[in-house]
Each structure stands twice: as C-alpha cells, then as structure tokens.
C-alpha cells in the first residue's frame, strides 16, 4: 500500500525507534506500532482463523505480548511488521490446533474439518506481487504451502490429507519456499 | 539431527508447519546456529508478505489499552477485586465494540411464536437435563429468567419486576464465557417480552445491561444484574 517504495533501512530505523520507546514504557509508541501494523497482523490471523472475533483476540494478544516483552524484537533480524505478523501466525495456528485436539479428545467431528484445499481461495486476496510469485509455483508446491500456512496444518497433516508420503510434502514445501525467497527477494515490508 | 537436517526443516518451521518434537529440536538448534537463524529470518521475510496492510482495527486498540492498564494496576489490587473489575471492564469493552460484535449477533427475536408459546417452550427446556437456568435478580426480586438449552437455543423471560426503559434505551443481554469474555447475545428492547437467543459454547454467566437503543458504540457499562454462579 505505497509502503514498498520506502527504503528498507529507513523502515528499520523507524522500527528500532518505536521498539526502544515501547521498551521504555511509552504507550503512544505501542499505539503507533498498532496503527502501522495492526491491519497486517489482523489479516494474517484472519487468513488462518477465518473468524473476525478470534482474529481480533489474536491481534490483542500479539500487541500485549510485544508490550510485555519488547526485547524479543531484534531489528537486525527483520522488520517489526515481520516480527508481529510472525507471532500472529503462530498464535492463530496454536488456536486452530488446540481446537482440533479438543474435537479429537471429545471424539467429535470438527465442524469445518477440512480446510479448503482449493488454494485459490487463499491466494485470491493476496497482494499482486505475492500472488504472482505464488502463481508461478508448480501447483503441487503452492497447494502444500497454502494448506500448511493458511490452513494451519503441519506438513504431516498435509501429507495425510493429500494421501502423499510425508517426505514428498516436506520436499515440495521446501522447494516452493526456496523459489518464493528468490522471486520475492528485495520486496520489503 | 545434524545442522543440514535442521536446515532442511527451517522453511517448514517458518510456516509453523512442524509438529512438537521437531519444532522443539529446531528451537534448540537455533540457539547455537547463526547460519540457521539467518535462514529463518529470510524465510519469515517471505511468509510475512502474505499479510496485507489493511487499516488497523481501531476498536481493538481500546481492548489492548484496557488490558495494559489492567496489567499495570494488577499489582496493587487483590485477586478477587481484580477478577470483578476485569469483568466490569470487559462489559464496558464489549459494549464499546458492539458495532462489530453485532455483526455476528442477531437482534433478539421477540414473540414470533407468541409470548405464551415462548414461555411454555422455555419452561420445557428448563426441565431438560443439561439446561442452564438462572435468574437476573434486582433487590431480591427476579427481573428475568434465562434458560439455555444444550442445543444452544436460549430464552429470556422477563418478569413484571423489570422496569420499562425510555424508548431511546434498550436492555441488552451478554454471555460471560469461562475465560471471562463478555459477548453480546442480543438487544432486548426497552420493554422486553419473552425472547430467544442462540449461544453455542460454555457459559460462566450472563449480564443484563441498559444501553442506548438500537446498538451501542460506547457504553458506560450500566449493569442491571449479573449472574456469575453458573
Ligand atoms: Zn544450523
């Protein structure tokens, strides 16, 4: 959204400034981080959870966690946006898996047991650059990545659902991710 | 696992696609391996591009702000008070975000089957095993009975003791979940009759509040009665 033209270095500087202010307990700095990245954090949670109220719970968790432990963010490792979005994905996946475990314990069938393996549903809403990069992947690699990342599934579970060996799925995901790293290199956030 | 085994797992780790024993092993290895940490950072760069930069959900900021204030206060407030306070705060909060909450909530259906039929239905459900039955009490008098069946269909049956509100106000029903979230179950109107609502999930309590008619954007959390002993 017009942010990609901003030099990487500059955005990092801004991030480290914001993080330092959060570390010193400045709530306005957290609000600034929220205003800049809250939308991205929510969109990531929504992709996995597909439910507004759960996604908003994740947004809340992510920013409160950052407030409580801002030192976890290391600006030499990547942008603040990447850091926050990464936590959001992890939490969303934890929620999805906890829910599935609960269904298994109670021997019930999950209501929406199979996340759609129609990965077009997921990639449709992505930004142009990323969608293009995903579209360039072989179908089998794209599908494995989408099922894992947007469906919150482990590669073991992806393998089970596709009826393929685990090693095959592992290789497809790895191959796809390597290609994405190359085609998306230099796209800054 | 060797460095190269772990390195093969890093892209899957970045996708959160590993299960516990393997993820833990990668975690341990990352502590001592800069090479793998670097690869992980690059992988996260890629995965994080899959989020889009929409507008931040500003009403969630209020919740964050509240929770942080609550964290800061919590050291000087004893546990019992804190639990209570959190509950009140949550109610004010949930009301503040009602515009969004309402998206998933039906305004209560009043009297489609006729008041008497609804009361009879509620009475039947109240007798069923597993149903939740509770009273909103004001000054030792029940102002409304809540019945929630195992199928997730609930009933609110007001008594004559429930005072009518001005037409620009409404009663509103809230469900309190076991983890103390307060979620709108529907708007009852200024002079509520028997109504239904749906709630699927565990319930720790209910709250009845007075709000501005039609749905509130912000609220003073004007609680009429609270049920917390379910
Ligand atoms: Zn290594």
Short mmCIF file of C-alpha atoms and ligand atoms in Angstrom, two decimals:
data_model
loop_
_atom_site.label_atom_id
_atom_site.label_comp_id
_atom_site.label_asym_id
_atom_site.label_seq_id
_atom_site.Cartn_x
_atom_site.Cartn_y
_atom_site.Cartn_z
CA UNK A 1 0.00 0.00 0.00
CA UNK A 2 2.52 2.51 -1.13
CA UNK A 3 4.89 1.37 1.57
CA UNK A 4 7.12 -0.78 -0.55
CA UNK A 5 8.93 2.20 -2.02
CA UNK A 6 10.21 3.14 1.38
CA UNK A 7 13.88 2.27 1.75
CA UNK A 8 14.41 -0.80 3.86
CA UNK A 9 16.95 0.94 6.02
CA UNK A 10 14.62 3.75 6.87
CA UNK A 11 11.84 1.44 7.90
CA UNK A 12 14.26 -0.46 10.11
CA UNK A 13 15.35 2.74 11.77
CA UNK A 14 11.77 3.65 12.45
CA UNK A 15 11.11 0.18 13.82
CA UNK A 16 14.03 0.26 16.19
CA UNK A 17 12.97 3.71 17.36
CA UNK A 18 9.46 2.53 18.06
CA UNK A 19 10.72 -0.60 19.78
CA UNK A 20 13.04 1.39 22.00
CA UNK A 21 10.18 3.65 23.05
CA UNK A 22 8.00 0.64 23.79
CA UNK A 23 10.82 -0.78 25.90
CA UNK A 24 10.87 2.41 27.91
CA UNK A 25 7.15 2.00 28.57
CA UNK A 26 5.77 4.61 26.19
CA UNK A 27 2.26 3.56 25.35
CA UNK A 28 1.98 6.01 22.45
CA UNK A 29 4.78 4.08 20.76
CA UNK A 30 2.83 0.86 21.06
CA UNK A 31 -0.19 2.64 19.61
CA UNK A 32 1.97 3.83 16.73
CA UNK A 33 3.09 0.26 16.09
CA UNK A 34 -0.52 -0.85 16.30
CA UNK A 35 -1.66 1.78 13.80
CA UNK A 36 1.11 0.82 11.39
CA UNK A 37 0.89 -2.95 11.66
CA UNK A 38 -2.43 -3.83 13.32
CA UNK A 39 -4.06 -4.30 9.93
CA UNK A 40 -1.38 -6.68 8.70
CA UNK A 41 -1.47 -8.62 11.96
CA UNK A 42 -5.23 -8.97 11.74
CA UNK A 43 -5.18 -10.00 8.10
CA UNK A 44 -2.72 -12.77 8.91
CA UNK A 45 -4.85 -14.04 11.79
CA UNK A 46 -7.93 -13.88 9.56
CA UNK A 47 -6.30 -15.97 6.86
CA UNK A 48 -5.81 -18.82 9.29
CA UNK A 49 -8.82 -18.44 11.58
CA UNK A 50 -11.39 -17.07 9.15
CA UNK A 51 -13.35 -15.62 12.03
CA UNK A 52 -13.32 -11.96 12.91
CA UNK A 53 -13.64 -12.20 16.67
CA UNK A 54 -10.91 -14.84 17.00
CA UNK A 55 -8.63 -12.84 14.73
CA UNK A 56 -9.15 -9.76 16.88
CA UNK A 57 -8.30 -11.76 20.00
CA UNK A 58 -5.04 -12.68 18.31
CA UNK A 59 -4.35 -9.03 17.44
CA UNK A 60 -4.87 -8.13 21.08
CA UNK A 61 -2.57 -10.95 22.25
CA UNK A 62 0.17 -10.01 19.80
CA UNK A 63 0.38 -6.37 20.85
CA UNK A 64 0.06 -7.09 24.56
CA UNK A 65 2.83 -9.68 24.21
CA UNK A 66 5.01 -7.10 22.44
CA UNK A 67 4.30 -4.62 25.24
CA UNK A 68 5.22 -7.12 27.93
CA UNK A 69 8.38 -8.34 26.25
CA UNK A 70 9.57 -5.86 23.59
CA UNK A 71 13.14 -7.17 23.83
CA UNK A 72 12.04 -10.23 21.84
CA UNK A 73 12.06 -7.99 18.77
CA UNK A 74 15.53 -7.81 17.26
CA UNK A 75 15.65 -5.24 14.47
CA UNK A 76 18.75 -6.81 12.95
CA UNK A 77 16.63 -9.87 12.11
CA UNK A 78 13.88 -8.14 10.17
CA UNK A 79 11.17 -5.53 10.32
CA UNK A 80 8.76 -5.01 13.19
CA UNK A 81 5.94 -5.87 10.83
CA UNK A 82 7.51 -9.23 10.06
CA UNK A 83 8.02 -9.87 13.77
CA UNK A 84 4.42 -9.08 14.70
CA UNK A 85 2.88 -10.91 11.75
CA UNK A 86 5.01 -13.97 12.56
CA UNK A 87 3.73 -14.04 16.15
CA UNK A 88 0.17 -13.62 14.88
CA UNK A 89 0.52 -16.61 12.59
CA UNK A 90 1.94 -18.78 15.36
CA UNK A 91 -0.89 -17.89 17.74
CA UNK A 92 -3.54 -18.45 15.10
CA UNK A 93 -2.08 -21.87 14.32
CA UNK A 94 -1.96 -22.72 18.03
CA UNK A 95 -5.66 -21.87 18.27
CA UNK A 96 -6.58 -23.98 15.24
CA UNK A 97 -4.61 -26.98 16.50
CA UNK A 98 -5.94 -26.69 20.05
CA UNK A 99 -9.45 -26.66 18.64
CA UNK A 100 -8.74 -29.75 16.53
CA UNK A 101 -7.20 -31.54 19.51
CA UNK A 102 -10.30 -30.73 21.53
CA UNK A 103 -12.52 -32.22 18.85
CA UNK A 104 -10.36 -35.33 18.76
CA UNK A 105 -10.49 -35.67 22.56
CA UNK A 106 -14.22 -35.38 22.53
CA UNK A 107 -14.35 -37.74 19.57
CA UNK A 108 -16.39 -35.29 17.63
CA UNK A 109 -16.07 -34.38 14.02
CA UNK A 110 -14.78 -30.84 13.63
CA UNK A 111 -17.45 -28.61 12.11
CA UNK A 112 -15.25 -27.46 9.28
CA UNK A 113 -12.82 -30.31 9.42
CA UNK A 114 -11.16 -29.92 6.07
CA UNK A 115 -9.68 -26.51 5.38
CA UNK A 116 -10.37 -25.92 1.74
CA UNK A 117 -7.65 -27.40 -0.40
CA UNK A 118 -8.75 -25.03 -3.08
CA UNK A 119 -5.81 -22.76 -2.52
CA UNK A 120 -7.22 -20.17 -4.90
CA UNK A 121 -9.49 -19.11 -2.07
CA UNK A 122 -6.46 -18.08 -0.09
CA UNK A 123 -4.32 -16.60 -2.79
CA UNK A 124 -7.08 -14.53 -4.36
CA UNK A 125 -6.91 -11.81 -1.71
CA UNK A 126 -3.13 -11.55 -1.65
CA UNK A 127 -1.24 -8.56 -2.92
CA UNK A 128 -0.20 -8.65 -6.58
CA UNK A 129 3.49 -9.31 -6.07
CA UNK A 130 2.96 -12.22 -3.70
CA UNK A 131 0.11 -13.71 -5.68
CA UNK A 132 2.18 -13.61 -8.81
CA UNK A 133 5.07 -15.31 -7.04
CA UNK A 134 2.73 -18.00 -5.72
CA UNK A 135 1.11 -18.43 -9.13
CA UNK A 136 4.48 -19.14 -10.66
CA UNK A 137 4.99 -22.13 -8.37
CA UNK A 138 4.06 -25.60 -9.60
CA UNK A 139 0.52 -26.36 -8.41
CA UNK A 140 1.65 -29.11 -6.08
CA UNK A 141 4.11 -26.87 -4.28
CA UNK A 142 1.66 -24.00 -3.99
CA UNK A 143 -1.04 -26.28 -2.64
CA UNK A 144 1.23 -27.80 0.01
CA UNK A 145 2.38 -24.37 1.18
CA UNK A 146 -1.13 -22.95 1.22
CA UNK A 147 -2.58 -25.89 3.14
CA UNK A 148 0.16 -25.64 5.73
CA UNK A 149 0.38 -21.91 6.09
CA UNK A 150 -3.22 -20.79 5.63
CA UNK A 151 -4.84 -23.99 6.87
CA UNK A 152 -2.67 -24.12 9.98
CA UNK A 153 -1.72 -27.72 9.20
CA UNK A 154 1.58 -29.44 9.91
CA UNK A 155 3.32 -30.98 6.93
CA UNK A 156 2.47 -34.38 8.44
CA UNK A 157 -1.20 -33.46 8.37
CA UNK A 158 -0.95 -32.05 4.84
CA UNK A 159 0.59 -35.35 3.75
CA UNK A 160 -2.20 -37.31 5.43
CA UNK A 161 -4.92 -35.26 3.80
CA UNK A 162 -3.38 -35.42 0.35
CA UNK A 163 -2.55 -39.10 0.73
CA UNK A 164 1.12 -38.48 -0.07
CA UNK A 165 4.29 -39.54 1.76
CA UNK A 166 5.48 -37.05 4.39
CA UNK A 167 8.88 -36.76 2.75
CA UNK A 168 7.27 -35.74 -0.52
CA UNK A 169 5.29 -32.94 1.08
CA UNK A 170 8.33 -31.79 3.01
CA UNK A 171 10.31 -31.54 -0.23
CA UNK A 172 7.53 -29.72 -2.06
CA UNK A 173 7.20 -27.14 0.68
CA UNK A 174 10.94 -26.64 0.83
CA UNK A 175 11.24 -26.31 -2.94
CA UNK A 176 8.35 -23.85 -3.09
CA UNK A 177 9.72 -21.74 -0.25
CA UNK A 178 13.13 -21.57 -1.90
CA UNK A 179 11.55 -20.30 -5.12
CA UNK A 180 9.48 -17.75 -3.21
CA UNK A 181 12.61 -16.49 -1.43
CA UNK A 182 14.22 -15.87 -4.78
CA UNK A 183 11.24 -14.29 -6.51
CA UNK A 184 10.34 -12.12 -3.53
CA UNK A 185 13.87 -11.11 -2.60
CA UNK A 186 14.05 -7.38 -2.21
CA UNK A 187 10.34 -6.88 -1.58
CA UNK A 188 10.46 -5.01 1.69
CA UNK A 189 7.76 -4.63 4.24
CA UNK B 1 19.74 -34.05 13.98
CA UNK B 2 22.62 -32.54 12.07
CA UNK B 3 22.90 -28.93 11.00
CA UNK B 4 21.88 -29.87 7.45
CA UNK B 5 18.86 -31.86 8.69
CA UNK B 6 17.73 -28.84 10.69
CA UNK B 7 18.42 -26.51 7.82
CA UNK B 8 16.02 -28.55 5.71
CA UNK B 9 13.34 -28.03 8.33
CA UNK B 10 13.73 -24.24 8.61
CA UNK B 11 11.28 -23.33 5.80
CA UNK B 12 8.69 -25.63 7.40
CA UNK B 13 9.41 -24.12 10.79
CA UNK B 14 8.84 -20.64 9.34
CA UNK B 15 5.44 -21.79 8.06
CA UNK B 16 4.61 -23.16 11.55
CA UNK B 17 4.22 -26.49 9.78
CA UNK B 18 6.27 -28.64 12.16
CA UNK B 19 4.79 -30.67 14.97
CA UNK B 20 6.09 -30.57 18.50
CA UNK B 21 9.11 -32.85 18.77
CA UNK B 22 10.64 -31.50 15.56
CA UNK B 23 9.80 -27.87 16.32
CA UNK B 24 11.45 -28.17 19.72
CA UNK B 25 14.55 -29.68 18.17
CA UNK B 26 14.79 -26.77 15.72
CA UNK B 27 14.35 -24.34 18.63
CA UNK B 28 17.28 -25.91 20.47
CA UNK B 29 19.49 -25.85 17.40
CA UNK B 30 18.67 -22.21 16.63
CA UNK B 31 20.15 -21.11 19.94
CA UNK B 32 23.63 -22.03 18.73
CA UNK B 33 23.50 -21.72 14.96
CA UNK B 34 23.71 -18.29 13.35
CA UNK B 35 23.52 -19.80 9.87
CA UNK B 36 20.10 -21.33 10.58
CA UNK B 37 18.91 -18.19 12.36
CA UNK B 38 19.78 -16.22 9.25
CA UNK B 39 17.87 -18.62 7.02
CA UNK B 40 14.89 -18.43 9.35
CA UNK B 41 14.86 -14.62 9.21
CA UNK B 42 14.83 -14.81 5.42
CA UNK B 43 12.00 -17.34 5.48
CA UNK B 44 9.96 -15.14 7.81
CA UNK B 45 10.52 -12.27 5.42
CA UNK B 46 8.72 -14.34 2.77
CA UNK B 47 5.88 -15.64 4.94
CA UNK B 48 5.11 -12.21 6.39
CA UNK B 49 4.46 -10.91 2.88
CA UNK B 50 1.29 -12.97 2.94
CA UNK B 51 -0.36 -10.47 5.26
CA UNK B 52 -1.98 -7.41 3.72
CA UNK B 53 -1.67 -3.92 5.07
CA UNK B 54 -5.27 -3.04 5.73
CA UNK B 55 -6.31 -0.42 8.25
CA UNK B 56 -5.64 -1.29 11.89
CA UNK B 57 -8.84 -2.37 13.71
CA UNK B 58 -9.03 0.70 15.94
CA UNK B 59 -11.57 -0.72 18.38
CA UNK B 60 -9.09 -3.47 19.23
CA UNK B 61 -6.69 -0.78 20.37
CA UNK B 62 -9.14 0.10 23.15
CA UNK B 63 -9.03 -3.51 24.32
CA UNK B 64 -5.25 -3.51 24.25
CA UNK B 65 -5.15 -0.22 26.10
CA UNK B 66 -7.52 -1.59 28.75
CA UNK B 67 -5.58 -4.79 29.17
CA UNK B 68 -2.32 -2.91 29.60
CA UNK B 69 -3.86 -0.58 32.18
CA UNK B 70 -5.23 -3.62 33.93
CA UNK B 71 -1.81 -5.28 33.92
CA UNK B 72 -0.30 -2.19 35.48
CA UNK B 73 -2.97 -1.92 38.13
CA UNK B 74 -2.99 -5.58 38.93
CA UNK B 75 -0.06 -5.37 41.32
CA UNK B 76 -1.94 -3.20 43.77
CA UNK B 77 -5.33 -4.84 43.52
CA UNK B 78 -6.06 -8.13 45.21
CA UNK B 79 -7.15 -11.01 43.09
CA UNK B 80 -10.81 -11.04 43.99
CA UNK B 81 -11.32 -7.37 43.19
CA UNK B 82 -9.33 -7.72 40.05
CA UNK B 83 -11.48 -10.53 38.75
CA UNK B 84 -14.55 -8.47 39.39
CA UNK B 85 -13.06 -5.36 37.86
CA UNK B 86 -11.97 -7.21 34.79
CA UNK B 87 -15.48 -8.37 34.35
CA UNK B 88 -16.90 -4.86 34.52
CA UNK B 89 -14.24 -3.62 32.23
CA UNK B 90 -14.94 -6.37 29.78
CA UNK B 91 -18.58 -5.45 29.76
CA UNK B 92 -17.82 -1.82 29.02
CA UNK B 93 -15.38 -3.02 26.44
CA UNK B 94 -17.61 -5.44 24.69
CA UNK B 95 -20.22 -2.73 24.53
CA UNK B 96 -17.71 -0.33 23.10
CA UNK B 97 -17.06 -2.74 20.29
CA UNK B 98 -20.70 -3.63 19.88
CA UNK B 99 -20.85 -2.25 16.37
CA UNK B 100 -18.60 -5.09 15.34
CA UNK B 101 -19.89 -7.64 17.80
CA UNK B 102 -23.35 -7.07 16.41
CA UNK B 103 -22.23 -8.23 13.00
CA UNK B 104 -22.36 -11.76 14.33
CA UNK B 105 -25.29 -11.35 16.67
CA UNK B 106 -28.94 -11.45 15.90
CA UNK B 107 -31.20 -8.86 17.37
CA UNK B 108 -33.44 -10.90 19.55
CA UNK B 109 -36.49 -12.40 18.04
CA UNK B 110 -39.40 -11.23 20.06
CA UNK B 111 -42.53 -13.24 20.31
CA UNK B 112 -42.60 -14.83 16.89
CA UNK B 113 -44.39 -17.79 18.34
CA UNK B 114 -46.37 -15.58 20.70
CA UNK B 115 -45.37 -14.81 24.28
CA UNK B 116 -47.20 -17.67 25.87
CA UNK B 117 -45.83 -20.26 23.49
CA UNK B 118 -42.32 -18.98 24.11
CA UNK B 119 -42.76 -19.11 27.87
CA UNK B 120 -44.07 -22.66 27.58
CA UNK B 121 -41.12 -23.64 25.37
CA UNK B 122 -38.66 -22.10 27.81
CA UNK B 123 -40.35 -23.95 30.66
CA UNK B 124 -39.96 -27.22 28.79
CA UNK B 125 -36.28 -26.58 28.06
CA UNK B 126 -35.68 -25.57 31.69
CA UNK B 127 -36.79 -29.03 32.78
CA UNK B 128 -34.32 -30.76 30.44
CA UNK B 129 -31.13 -32.24 31.75
CA UNK B 130 -28.12 -30.08 30.98
CA UNK B 131 -30.05 -26.84 30.52
CA UNK B 132 -28.76 -23.69 32.19
CA UNK B 133 -31.44 -21.94 34.22
CA UNK B 134 -30.75 -18.72 36.12
CA UNK B 135 -32.43 -15.55 37.30
CA UNK B 136 -31.40 -11.94 36.94
CA UNK B 137 -32.15 -10.54 40.38
CA UNK B 138 -32.60 -6.91 41.41
CA UNK B 139 -33.38 -6.10 45.07
CA UNK B 140 -34.11 -9.77 45.81
CA UNK B 141 -36.69 -9.98 43.01
CA UNK B 142 -36.20 -11.81 39.76
CA UNK B 143 -36.45 -9.38 36.82
CA UNK B 144 -35.86 -12.05 34.18
CA UNK B 145 -35.17 -15.73 33.86
CA UNK B 146 -32.58 -17.07 31.43
CA UNK B 147 -32.83 -20.59 30.08
CA UNK B 148 -30.22 -22.02 27.75
CA UNK B 149 -30.73 -25.48 26.27
CA UNK B 150 -27.97 -27.89 25.28
CA UNK B 151 -28.82 -27.21 21.63
CA UNK B 152 -27.66 -23.61 22.06
CA UNK B 153 -31.13 -22.05 21.93
CA UNK B 154 -31.75 -19.69 24.82
CA UNK B 155 -34.75 -17.88 26.22
CA UNK B 156 -35.08 -14.70 28.23
CA UNK B 157 -38.35 -14.42 30.11
CA UNK B 158 -38.74 -11.04 31.83
CA UNK B 159 -40.94 -10.71 34.90
CA UNK B 160 -43.19 -7.80 35.84
CA UNK B 161 -40.37 -6.53 38.04
CA UNK B 162 -38.29 -5.50 35.03
CA UNK B 163 -38.79 -1.74 34.78
CA UNK B 164 -39.55 -0.42 31.27
CA UNK B 165 -36.96 1.96 29.85
CA UNK B 166 -37.43 5.14 27.87
CA UNK B 167 -37.83 4.45 24.17
CA UNK B 168 -34.31 5.68 23.43
CA UNK B 169 -32.84 2.97 25.65
CA UNK B 170 -32.68 -0.80 25.46
CA UNK B 171 -31.90 -3.78 27.60
CA UNK B 172 -29.10 -5.92 26.33
CA UNK B 173 -28.12 -9.49 27.19
CA UNK B 174 -24.48 -10.59 27.45
CA UNK B 175 -22.93 -14.02 27.80
CA UNK B 176 -19.87 -14.31 30.04
CA UNK B 177 -17.58 -17.12 28.89
CA UNK B 178 -15.40 -19.22 31.24
CA UNK B 179 -12.37 -17.16 30.22
CA UNK B 180 -14.29 -14.02 31.17
CA UNK B 181 -15.02 -12.71 27.74
CA UNK B 182 -18.29 -10.84 27.59
CA UNK B 183 -20.13 -11.28 24.35
CA UNK B 184 -23.38 -9.67 23.29
CA UNK B 185 -26.19 -12.18 22.99
CA UNK B 186 -28.65 -9.64 21.69
CA UNK B 187 -30.69 -6.50 22.19
CA UNK B 188 -33.94 -6.92 24.10
CA UNK B 189 -35.65 -3.57 23.56
CA UNK B 190 -36.96 -1.01 26.07
CA UNK B 191 -39.87 -3.10 27.29
CA UNK B 192 -38.73 -6.66 26.76
CA UNK B 193 -41.11 -9.52 26.22
CA UNK B 194 -40.09 -13.18 26.13
CA UNK B 195 -37.23 -13.51 23.63
CA UNK B 196 -34.87 -16.09 22.22
CA UNK B 197 -31.17 -16.04 21.58
CA UNK B 198 -28.57 -18.55 20.50
CA UNK B 199 -25.31 -19.34 22.18
CA UNK B 200 -23.16 -22.36 21.38
CA UNK B 201 -20.36 -22.84 23.82
CA UNK B 202 -19.65 -22.83 27.51
CA UNK B 203 -21.19 -20.21 29.74
CA UNK B 204 -19.90 -18.90 33.05
CA UNK B 205 -22.55 -16.22 33.48
CA UNK B 206 -24.87 -13.65 31.99
CA UNK B 207 -25.17 -9.90 32.30
CA UNK B 208 -28.14 -7.65 31.68
CA UNK B 209 -27.29 -4.04 30.87
CA UNK B 210 -29.03 -0.83 29.87
CA UNK B 211 -27.76 0.67 26.64
CA UNK B 212 -28.68 3.22 24.02
CA UNK B 213 -31.44 1.94 21.76
CA UNK B 214 -30.51 0.05 18.63
CA UNK B 215 -26.93 -0.84 19.43
CA UNK B 216 -24.21 0.94 21.29
CA UNK B 217 -20.88 2.16 20.09
CA UNK B 218 -19.68 3.16 23.53
CA UNK B 219 -21.16 2.33 26.87
CA UNK B 220 -20.97 3.30 30.49
CA UNK B 221 -21.49 -0.37 31.27
CA UNK B 222 -24.75 0.25 33.10
CA UNK B 223 -25.29 -3.22 34.55
CA UNK B 224 -28.76 -4.09 35.78
CA UNK B 225 -27.95 -7.56 37.03
CA UNK B 226 -25.21 -10.12 36.81
CA UNK B 227 -25.31 -13.90 37.04
CA UNK B 228 -21.92 -15.42 37.78
CA UNK B 229 -22.71 -18.58 39.72
CA UNK B 230 -23.45 -20.99 36.88
ZN1 LIG C 1 22.27 -24.83 11.77
#
